[in-house]
Coordinates of C-alpha atoms and ligand atoms in Angstrom, one line a residue:
M1 CA -3.7 13.0 6.0
S2 CA -6.5 12.8 3.1
V3 CA -4.2 15.2 1.6
L4 CA -1.3 13.5 1.4
I5 CA -3.6 10.7 0.0
D6 CA -4.3 13.0 -2.8
D7 CA -1.1 13.8 -3.4
L8 CA 0.5 9.9 -3.5
R9 CA -2.8 9.6 -6.1
A10 CA -1.2 12.4 -7.9
I11 CA 2.4 10.9 -7.9
V12 CA 1.8 7.3 -8.8
G13 CA -1.8 7.6 -10.2
A14 CA -5.1 7.1 -8.4
P15 CA -5.6 3.1 -9.4
H16 CA -2.2 2.8 -7.2
V17 CA -2.9 4.2 -4.2
L18 CA -5.3 1.5 -2.3
T19 CA -7.0 3.0 0.5
E20 CA -9.8 1.1 3.2
A21 CA -12.2 3.7 1.4
T22 CA -11.7 2.5 -2.2
H23 CA -10.6 -0.8 -2.0
G24 CA -12.3 -2.4 1.2
R25 CA -10.1 -3.6 4.4
Q26 CA -9.8 -7.5 2.6
A27 CA -7.6 -6.1 0.1
L28 CA -5.5 -4.4 2.4
S29 CA -5.5 -7.0 4.7
A30 CA -3.7 -9.3 2.2
V31 CA -1.0 -7.1 2.5
E32 CA -0.7 -5.8 5.9
R33 CA -0.4 -9.4 7.5
D34 CA 2.6 -11.4 7.2
W35 CA 3.2 -14.7 5.4
R36 CA 3.1 -16.4 9.0
K37 CA 0.1 -14.5 10.2
R38 CA 1.8 -13.5 13.5
Y39 CA 1.6 -9.7 12.7
H40 CA -1.4 -8.1 11.3
G41 CA -0.9 -4.0 11.3
R42 CA -3.0 -1.5 9.6
S43 CA -1.8 1.1 7.1
H44 CA -2.5 4.6 6.3
C45 CA -2.7 3.5 2.9
V46 CA -0.7 1.3 0.3
V47 CA 0.9 2.9 -2.4
L48 CA 2.3 1.5 -5.7
P49 CA 4.8 3.4 -7.9
G50 CA 5.4 2.4 -11.1
T51 CA 9.1 3.7 -11.4
A52 CA 12.2 4.9 -9.3
E53 CA 11.3 8.7 -9.7
E54 CA 7.9 8.0 -8.4
V55 CA 9.7 6.1 -5.4
A56 CA 11.7 9.3 -5.1
A57 CA 8.5 11.9 -5.7
V58 CA 6.3 9.3 -3.0
V59 CA 9.3 9.4 -0.5
R60 CA 9.9 13.4 -0.5
R61 CA 5.9 13.7 0.1
C62 CA 5.9 11.5 2.8
T63 CA 8.9 13.3 4.7
S64 CA 6.6 16.1 4.8
E65 CA 4.0 14.7 6.5
P66 CA 4.8 14.4 10.2
G67 CA 4.2 11.3 12.3
V68 CA 4.3 9.2 9.1
S69 CA 6.6 6.3 7.8
L70 CA 7.4 4.3 4.5
V71 CA 7.4 0.5 5.0
P72 CA 8.7 -1.3 1.6
Q73 CA 7.2 -4.7 0.5
G74 CA 7.8 -6.9 -2.1
G75 CA 6.4 -10.3 -2.2
N76 CA 5.7 -10.4 1.3
T77 CA 7.5 -13.7 2.2
G78 CA 9.6 -12.5 5.1
L79 CA 9.6 -14.9 7.9
V80 CA 10.4 -11.7 10.5
G81 CA 7.2 -9.4 10.2
G82 CA 9.5 -7.0 8.5
G83 CA 7.4 -5.8 5.2
V84 CA 4.1 -5.2 7.2
P85 CA 3.1 -1.8 9.1
D86 CA 2.3 -1.7 12.7
E87 CA -1.2 -1.0 14.3
T88 CA -0.6 3.0 14.1
G89 CA -2.2 3.5 10.7
R90 CA 0.4 6.3 10.6
Q91 CA 2.4 3.9 7.9
V92 CA 2.0 4.2 4.4
L93 CA 3.1 0.7 2.6
L94 CA 5.2 0.9 -0.5
L95 CA 4.6 -2.0 -2.8
T96 CA 7.1 -2.6 -5.4
R97 CA 5.4 -4.5 -7.0
R98 CA 4.7 -2.9 -10.6
L99 CA 8.8 -2.3 -10.8
N100 CA 9.3 -5.3 -12.6
R101 CA 11.2 -5.1 -15.4
V102 CA 14.5 -7.0 -16.4
R103 CA 16.2 -3.6 -17.7
H104 CA 19.2 -5.3 -19.1
L105 CA 21.4 -8.3 -19.6
D106 CA 24.5 -8.3 -20.5
R107 CA 26.3 -11.1 -22.1
D108 CA 30.3 -10.4 -22.0
N109 CA 30.3 -9.3 -18.8
Q110 CA 27.5 -11.9 -17.5
T111 CA 25.0 -9.3 -15.5
V112 CA 21.5 -8.7 -15.3
T113 CA 20.3 -5.4 -14.4
V114 CA 16.6 -5.7 -12.5
E115 CA 14.1 -3.9 -10.9
A116 CA 13.3 -4.4 -7.1
G117 CA 9.7 -5.6 -7.9
C118 CA 10.5 -8.7 -10.2
V119 CA 9.9 -12.0 -9.0
L120 CA 12.4 -14.2 -8.5
Q121 CA 11.6 -17.0 -10.5
A122 CA 10.4 -14.6 -13.4
L123 CA 13.8 -13.2 -13.4
Q124 CA 15.5 -16.7 -13.2
E125 CA 13.4 -17.6 -16.0
A126 CA 14.4 -14.7 -18.3
V127 CA 17.8 -15.5 -17.7
A128 CA 17.5 -18.9 -18.5
A129 CA 16.3 -18.1 -21.6
A130 CA 19.3 -16.2 -22.8
G131 CA 20.9 -19.5 -21.7
L132 CA 22.8 -17.6 -18.3
L133 CA 22.3 -19.1 -14.9
F134 CA 20.7 -16.5 -11.9
P135 CA 21.3 -18.9 -9.1
L136 CA 19.6 -17.7 -5.9
S137 CA 16.8 -20.4 -5.2
L138 CA 14.5 -20.8 -2.5
A139 CA 11.2 -22.2 -1.9
A140 CA 9.4 -18.6 -1.8
E141 CA 10.7 -17.9 -5.1
G142 CA 7.4 -17.8 -7.0
S143 CA 6.3 -14.6 -4.9
C144 CA 9.4 -13.0 -3.3
T145 CA 11.3 -10.6 -5.3
I146 CA 14.6 -9.2 -6.1
G147 CA 14.3 -6.2 -4.0
G148 CA 13.1 -8.7 -1.1
N149 CA 15.8 -10.6 -1.6
L150 CA 18.7 -8.1 -1.3
A151 CA 16.8 -6.2 1.7
T152 CA 16.7 -9.8 3.6
N153 CA 19.9 -10.5 2.2
A154 CA 18.4 -14.2 0.9
G155 CA 20.3 -17.2 1.1
G156 CA 18.7 -20.4 -0.1
T157 CA 19.9 -24.0 -1.4
Q158 CA 22.7 -22.7 -3.3
V159 CA 24.3 -20.4 -1.2
L160 CA 27.4 -23.4 -0.7
R161 CA 28.7 -22.4 -4.1
F162 CA 27.1 -18.8 -5.3
G163 CA 26.8 -17.3 -1.8
N164 CA 24.2 -15.1 -0.3
A165 CA 22.0 -12.8 -2.3
R166 CA 24.9 -10.2 -1.3
E167 CA 27.8 -12.1 -2.5
L168 CA 25.6 -11.8 -6.0
C169 CA 25.0 -8.1 -6.1
L170 CA 27.5 -5.8 -8.1
G171 CA 25.2 -2.8 -7.5
L172 CA 22.3 -1.0 -6.9
E173 CA 19.6 1.6 -7.1
V174 CA 18.4 3.1 -4.0
V175 CA 16.1 5.9 -2.8
T176 CA 17.5 7.4 -0.1
A177 CA 15.7 9.3 2.8
R178 CA 16.4 12.6 0.9
G179 CA 13.9 11.5 -1.9
E180 CA 17.1 11.3 -3.9
I181 CA 17.9 8.4 -6.3
W182 CA 21.9 7.0 -6.0
R183 CA 22.3 4.7 -8.6
Q184 CA 25.4 2.2 -9.0
L185 CA 24.5 -0.1 -11.8
D186 CA 27.4 -0.1 -13.7
G187 CA 28.3 -3.8 -13.1
L188 CA 31.8 -3.4 -11.9
R189 CA 33.4 -6.5 -10.0
K190 CA 36.0 -4.0 -8.9
D191 CA 35.7 -0.6 -7.5
N192 CA 37.7 0.5 -4.7
T193 CA 36.8 4.2 -4.3
G194 CA 35.9 4.3 -0.4
Y195 CA 33.2 2.6 1.6
D196 CA 31.1 0.2 0.5
L197 CA 27.2 1.8 0.1
R198 CA 26.0 -1.1 -1.4
D199 CA 26.7 -3.4 1.4
L200 CA 24.8 -0.8 3.7
F201 CA 21.7 -1.5 1.8
V202 CA 21.9 -5.5 1.5
G203 CA 20.2 -6.8 4.6
S204 CA 19.2 -3.8 5.6
E205 CA 15.1 -4.6 5.8
G206 CA 13.6 -1.3 4.7
T207 CA 15.6 0.4 7.4
L208 CA 17.5 2.9 4.8
G209 CA 15.9 3.2 1.7
V210 CA 14.4 1.7 -0.8
I211 CA 16.2 -0.5 -3.3
T212 CA 14.2 0.3 -7.0
A213 CA 16.5 -2.1 -9.2
A214 CA 19.6 -4.1 -8.9
T215 CA 22.4 -5.2 -11.2
L216 CA 23.3 -9.1 -10.6
R217 CA 26.0 -11.5 -11.4
L218 CA 25.0 -14.4 -13.7
F219 CA 26.8 -17.8 -14.3
P220 CA 26.8 -20.0 -17.2
Q221 CA 24.5 -22.9 -17.3
P222 CA 25.9 -25.9 -16.2
R223 CA 26.0 -29.1 -18.8
S224 CA 24.9 -31.9 -16.5
R225 CA 23.3 -32.0 -12.9
V226 CA 23.5 -34.8 -10.6
I227 CA 21.2 -35.0 -7.5
G228 CA 20.8 -37.5 -4.7
W229 CA 19.5 -38.4 -1.7
A230 CA 21.2 -40.2 1.5
A231 CA 19.6 -41.9 4.6
C232 CA 22.3 -41.4 7.3
A233 CA 22.4 -42.0 10.9
D234 CA 23.3 -39.0 12.5
L235 CA 24.2 -35.4 11.8
A236 CA 28.1 -36.2 11.7
T237 CA 28.2 -38.7 9.3
A238 CA 26.2 -36.7 7.0
V239 CA 28.8 -34.0 7.7
A240 CA 31.4 -36.9 6.8
L241 CA 29.5 -37.2 3.5
M242 CA 29.6 -34.0 2.4
R243 CA 33.3 -33.3 3.1
R244 CA 33.9 -36.7 1.0
L245 CA 31.4 -34.8 -2.0
R246 CA 33.4 -31.7 -1.7
D247 CA 36.9 -33.0 -1.6
S248 CA 35.8 -34.9 -4.9
F249 CA 33.8 -32.3 -6.9
D250 CA 34.8 -28.9 -5.1
A251 CA 32.8 -25.6 -6.4
E252 CA 30.7 -28.5 -8.3
L253 CA 29.0 -29.6 -5.0
V254 CA 26.0 -26.6 -4.9
G255 CA 23.7 -27.4 -2.6
F256 CA 23.5 -30.1 0.3
E257 CA 20.6 -29.8 2.6
A258 CA 19.7 -32.0 5.7
M259 CA 16.0 -33.1 7.0
N260 CA 15.5 -34.8 10.3
A261 CA 12.8 -37.9 10.1
T262 CA 10.2 -35.5 12.1
S263 CA 10.2 -33.2 9.2
L264 CA 9.7 -35.3 6.4
A265 CA 6.5 -37.3 8.5
L266 CA 5.2 -33.6 8.7
V267 CA 5.6 -33.0 4.5
A268 CA 4.0 -36.7 4.0
R269 CA 1.1 -35.7 6.2
H270 CA -0.1 -32.7 4.2
Y271 CA 1.8 -33.7 0.8
P272 CA 1.0 -37.3 0.8
D273 CA 1.7 -37.8 -3.1
L274 CA 5.2 -37.0 -2.6
R275 CA 7.0 -39.9 -2.1
R276 CA 10.6 -40.0 -0.2
P277 CA 13.1 -41.7 -2.1
L278 CA 14.8 -44.9 0.0
E279 CA 11.5 -45.3 1.9
G280 CA 12.0 -48.6 3.0
T281 CA 15.0 -47.5 4.8
H282 CA 14.4 -46.2 8.7
S283 CA 17.1 -43.1 9.2
P284 CA 17.1 -40.3 11.7
W285 CA 18.4 -38.1 8.9
S286 CA 18.0 -37.9 5.2
V287 CA 20.3 -35.6 3.2
L288 CA 19.4 -34.3 -0.5
F289 CA 22.7 -32.7 -2.6
E290 CA 23.2 -31.4 -6.0
I291 CA 26.2 -31.6 -8.2
A292 CA 26.4 -29.2 -11.1
S293 CA 29.2 -29.2 -13.4
P294 CA 30.3 -28.1 -16.7
H295 CA 30.8 -31.1 -18.0
D296 CA 29.3 -34.4 -19.6
E297 CA 26.8 -36.2 -17.4
A298 CA 28.4 -39.4 -17.9
G299 CA 31.7 -38.7 -16.2
V300 CA 29.8 -36.6 -13.5
R301 CA 27.9 -39.7 -12.5
A302 CA 30.9 -41.9 -12.8
L303 CA 32.5 -39.9 -10.3
A304 CA 29.2 -39.6 -8.4
E305 CA 29.1 -43.0 -8.2
R306 CA 32.4 -44.1 -6.9
T307 CA 32.5 -41.4 -4.4
L308 CA 29.4 -42.6 -3.1
E309 CA 30.4 -46.3 -2.9
A310 CA 33.3 -45.0 -0.7
A311 CA 30.7 -43.0 1.4
L312 CA 28.8 -46.7 2.6
E313 CA 31.9 -48.4 2.9
H314 CA 32.7 -45.4 5.0
E315 CA 29.4 -45.8 6.9
E316 CA 28.9 -41.9 6.1
A317 CA 25.3 -43.0 4.8
L318 CA 22.8 -46.1 5.2
D319 CA 21.7 -45.7 1.6
I320 CA 22.0 -44.1 -1.3
A321 CA 20.2 -43.1 -4.2
L322 CA 20.9 -41.0 -7.6
A323 CA 17.7 -39.3 -9.3
E324 CA 17.6 -40.8 -12.7
N325 CA 15.8 -38.1 -14.4
D326 CA 14.0 -34.6 -13.9
T327 CA 11.0 -36.0 -12.2
Q328 CA 12.5 -37.8 -9.6
S329 CA 15.1 -35.0 -9.2
R330 CA 12.4 -32.7 -8.9
T331 CA 10.6 -34.3 -6.4
M332 CA 13.5 -34.5 -4.4
W333 CA 13.6 -30.9 -4.4
A334 CA 9.9 -30.5 -3.9
L335 CA 10.2 -32.8 -0.7
R336 CA 12.8 -30.3 0.9
E337 CA 10.8 -27.1 -0.1
A338 CA 7.7 -28.7 1.4
I339 CA 8.8 -28.6 5.1
P340 CA 8.0 -25.4 5.7
L341 CA 4.7 -25.3 3.6
A342 CA 3.7 -28.2 5.7
Q343 CA 4.7 -27.0 8.8
S344 CA 2.6 -23.9 8.0
A345 CA -0.5 -26.2 7.6
E346 CA 0.5 -27.9 10.5
G347 CA -0.2 -24.6 12.5
L348 CA 1.8 -22.1 14.5
N349 CA 5.2 -23.1 15.2
V350 CA 8.6 -21.3 16.9
K351 CA 11.2 -20.8 14.2
H352 CA 15.0 -20.4 14.6
D353 CA 17.3 -20.1 11.7
I354 CA 20.5 -20.0 13.1
A355 CA 24.1 -20.6 12.0
V356 CA 26.8 -22.2 13.7
P357 CA 30.5 -23.5 12.3
L358 CA 29.9 -26.6 10.6
S359 CA 32.3 -28.7 12.6
A360 CA 30.3 -27.3 15.5
L361 CA 26.9 -28.2 14.1
P362 CA 26.2 -32.1 15.1
D363 CA 27.0 -31.2 18.8
F364 CA 24.8 -28.0 18.8
V365 CA 22.0 -30.1 17.8
T366 CA 22.6 -32.8 20.3
A367 CA 22.9 -29.8 23.2
A368 CA 19.7 -28.0 21.8
D369 CA 17.6 -31.1 21.7
A370 CA 18.8 -31.9 25.1
A371 CA 17.8 -28.7 26.5
L372 CA 14.5 -28.3 25.4
A373 CA 13.8 -32.2 26.0
S374 CA 13.3 -31.0 29.6
L375 CA 12.0 -27.4 29.0
V376 CA 9.0 -28.8 26.5
P377 CA 8.4 -32.3 26.3
G378 CA 6.8 -33.7 23.8
A379 CA 7.6 -30.9 21.5
R380 CA 8.3 -32.0 18.3
H381 CA 11.7 -31.1 16.2
I382 CA 11.0 -30.0 13.0
T383 CA 15.1 -29.6 12.0
F384 CA 16.2 -28.9 8.7
G385 CA 18.1 -26.9 5.8
H386 CA 21.3 -26.0 4.5
L387 CA 23.7 -28.2 6.1
G388 CA 26.5 -27.3 4.0
D389 CA 26.2 -23.4 4.8
G390 CA 26.4 -24.5 8.9
N391 CA 22.5 -23.4 8.6
L392 CA 19.8 -25.0 10.0
H393 CA 15.8 -24.4 10.4
Y394 CA 15.7 -24.9 14.3
N395 CA 12.2 -25.2 14.5
L396 CA 9.3 -26.6 17.4
Q397 CA 6.3 -27.8 16.7
V398 CA 3.8 -27.9 19.6
P399 CA 2.8 -31.2 21.0
E400 CA 0.6 -33.0 19.1
G401 CA -3.4 -32.2 20.5
E402 CA -2.3 -28.9 22.3
D403 CA -3.6 -25.9 21.6
A404 CA -0.8 -23.6 19.8
A405 CA -1.3 -20.4 20.5
A406 CA -1.7 -20.9 24.6
F407 CA 1.7 -23.1 24.0
L408 CA 3.5 -20.5 22.0
D409 CA 1.9 -17.8 25.4
R410 CA 3.3 -20.1 27.5
H411 CA 6.8 -21.3 25.9
E412 CA 8.2 -19.1 23.2
A413 CA 10.0 -16.5 25.2
A414 CA 11.7 -19.4 27.1
I415 CA 12.2 -22.0 24.1
N416 CA 13.9 -18.9 22.1
A417 CA 16.0 -18.3 25.3
C418 CA 16.9 -21.9 25.5
V419 CA 17.8 -22.1 21.8
Y420 CA 20.0 -18.7 21.6
D421 CA 21.9 -19.8 24.3
V422 CA 23.1 -22.7 23.0
V423 CA 23.5 -21.2 19.6
I424 CA 26.1 -18.5 21.4
R425 CA 27.8 -21.2 23.5
F426 CA 28.6 -23.1 19.9
G427 CA 30.0 -19.6 18.5
G428 CA 26.8 -19.2 16.3
T429 CA 24.1 -16.5 15.3
I430 CA 20.7 -16.2 16.0
S431 CA 19.6 -15.4 12.4
A432 CA 21.5 -16.7 9.3
E433 CA 18.9 -16.0 6.8
H434 CA 15.6 -14.6 7.6
G435 CA 16.7 -11.7 9.3
I436 CA 15.7 -9.4 12.5
G437 CA 12.4 -7.8 11.5
R438 CA 10.0 -7.0 14.2
L439 CA 10.5 -10.8 15.1
K440 CA 13.9 -10.8 16.8
R441 CA 14.7 -7.3 18.0
A442 CA 14.8 -8.1 21.3
E443 CA 17.2 -10.8 21.1
L444 CA 19.7 -8.8 18.8
A445 CA 19.7 -6.1 21.6
A446 CA 20.7 -9.0 23.7
R447 CA 23.1 -10.6 22.3
K448 CA 24.9 -8.2 19.5
P449 CA 27.7 -6.8 20.8
A450 CA 27.2 -3.2 22.1
A451 CA 29.9 -1.4 19.7
A452 CA 28.3 -3.2 17.2
L453 CA 24.6 -2.0 18.3
A454 CA 26.0 1.9 18.4
M455 CA 27.9 1.3 15.0
M456 CA 24.3 0.2 13.4
R457 CA 22.3 2.8 15.6
A458 CA 24.9 5.6 14.2
I459 CA 24.5 4.6 10.1
K460 CA 21.2 4.7 10.6
Q461 CA 20.7 8.0 12.3
A462 CA 23.1 9.0 9.4
I463 CA 21.2 7.9 6.3
D464 CA 17.7 8.2 7.7
P465 CA 18.2 10.7 10.8
A466 CA 14.0 11.3 10.8
G467 CA 13.1 7.3 11.1
L468 CA 11.2 7.6 7.7
F469 CA 12.0 4.0 6.9
N470 CA 10.7 1.2 8.9
P471 CA 10.6 2.4 12.3
G472 CA 10.2 -1.0 14.8
V473 CA 12.2 -3.1 12.5
L474 CA 15.6 -4.6 12.9
L475 CA 17.3 -2.1 15.0
P476 CA 16.3 -2.6 18.7
D477 CA 15.1 0.6 20.8
P478 CA 18.0 2.5 22.0
Ligands
LIG501 C1 8.3 -21.0 2.1 C2 9.1 -19.9 2.2 C3 10.6 -20.3 2.1 C4 11.6 -19.8 2.4 N1 13.4 -20.0 2.2 C5 14.0 -19.1 2.2 C6 15.1 -19.6 2.4 O1 15.8 -20.9 1.8 N2 16.3 -18.7 2.3 C7 15.9 -17.1 2.5 O2 16.8 -16.4 2.8 N3 14.9 -16.6 3.0 C8 13.7 -18.0 3.0 N4 12.5 -17.0 2.9 C9 12.3 -15.8 3.5 C10 11.8 -15.2 2.4 O3 11.3 -15.1 1.3 C11 13.0 -14.2 2.3 O4 13.5 -13.3 3.1 C12 13.0 -13.1 0.7 O5 14.0 -12.6 0.2 C13 11.7 -12.3 0.9 O6 11.4 -11.6 0.1 P1 10.2 -10.8 -0.3 O7 10.0 -10.1 -1.7 O8 8.8 -11.5 -0.3 O9 10.2 -9.3 0.8 P2 9.1 -8.8 2.0 O10 8.7 -9.9 2.7 O11 8.3 -8.2 0.8 O12 10.2 -8.0 2.7 C14 11.4 -8.5 3.4 C15 12.2 -7.3 4.1 O13 12.8 -6.7 3.1 C16 12.2 -5.4 3.0 N5 12.0 -4.8 1.4 C17 11.3 -5.4 0.6 N6 11.3 -4.9 -0.7 C18 12.5 -4.0 -1.0 C19 12.5 -3.1 -1.4 N7 12.7 -3.2 -2.7 N8 13.5 -2.2 -0.6 C20 14.0 -2.1 0.8 N9 13.8 -2.9 1.7 C21 12.8 -3.9 0.7 C22 10.9 -5.1 3.6 O14 10.6 -3.8 4.3 C23 11.0 -5.6 4.9 O15 11.7 -6.0 5.8 C24 11.3 -18.4 2.8 C25 10.6 -18.2 2.9 C26 9.4 -18.9 2.6 C27 7.5 -18.0 2.9

């Protein structure tokens, strides 16, 4: 195996291959452990190619080494353990962070071609500097990469208007298991020449190939943004408020997020400087909405005020505040985005990233809350997320004062089964955003229809017959 490391050094340059012997265990641990600290593997080595050609050469070399497999990793912000190696010490961890160039921005076509290791926020900023908008936005945007976003088909806060990463992607450059580079970066919006290969790789979680670049859709920057906060008595009224805003603003309603009171209490504990709007109003639910429009702010604001007055009259909210300036807008978003960080600071927890049809969401939460109350009394419900997409992070924090690890050992499997049973009963999915990774393979096996699983396995077998890419992730064992 040391010959493998020497050969990889020859391909990417010695400084770009990290091993325990040259860089120490601590440096490797940082990329071998996942963001939630639930998985801590051991790689054979870490390799950082600088071009697609180098990635292809790494793949070809690894294919010829029996028993070795490859794990692609971008920003390592994934929440299901898909981007870290297992414990065998036989996996090469391929970091994309040196593939970080914005290759080409085409104003007329409204597209950008960017390498996979480019950090999402860096792309947003580069595109904004050219007066355009790349709308994918999530709390991990300062670290997550375009390749990771596509490999997980990331969602985020603007899906309501712009769709998931899949909808934003027009083409890909991928290194396949044969060590070939497949390029389709022409930025076409129409191409009916057979199976859509791009869509196979989007959401494949590193199991079919290494994404090295992508061509992505861009949009005009909105002329005005109006952001508001509403206190709601329950989820059903929050859904009614959304319907009203959508009737008024149609596609200009770009974000609609809900948070329960326990989520915000956790943020208050860990981020006391973030002041909640409408602090005087006690409400079980809070809602953050964003309207982004090509029209002047005065007109948008006036329509928002009329719409919200009607919402108050119909008791769709207890109180509503519109942000008066950028600072207030940023604080509202910071509160929402601090929830996963506050959960992490509070300690181990159980996360569910579910979606059900929006019309069924309030009843789903009532049913799931009731089922869990009898299963794990005292567990804290941290329920928040992209209400507009029917997607909630339906999470549980262990009861105050209990040992988190022991609690998870005892209850996690039963909690998951309980929540997912209710999800399926309401016609939903066990993963709306984060994917399957290592965490949810067993659940996928239990709940995905057999015909779908068989087709997924057939695709994997056709594209990566030797199982080079990310074994142990996404696909359940046969
Ligand atoms: C605070 C926080 C908030 C988050 N909010 C959201 C949210 O709102 N919506 C959402 O969808 N997700 C969210 N996430 C999850 C995570 O940020 C996304 O899944 C993100 O898209 C992962 O990108 P990454 O570069 O960090 O990928 P990684 O974590 O490095 O990898 C994730 C998966 O993609 C594969 N992969 C990575 N790069 C490539 C590549 N170039 N080619 C092939 N496979 C690759 C890996 O093997 C792994 O299976 C959040 C995470 C955090 C920590």
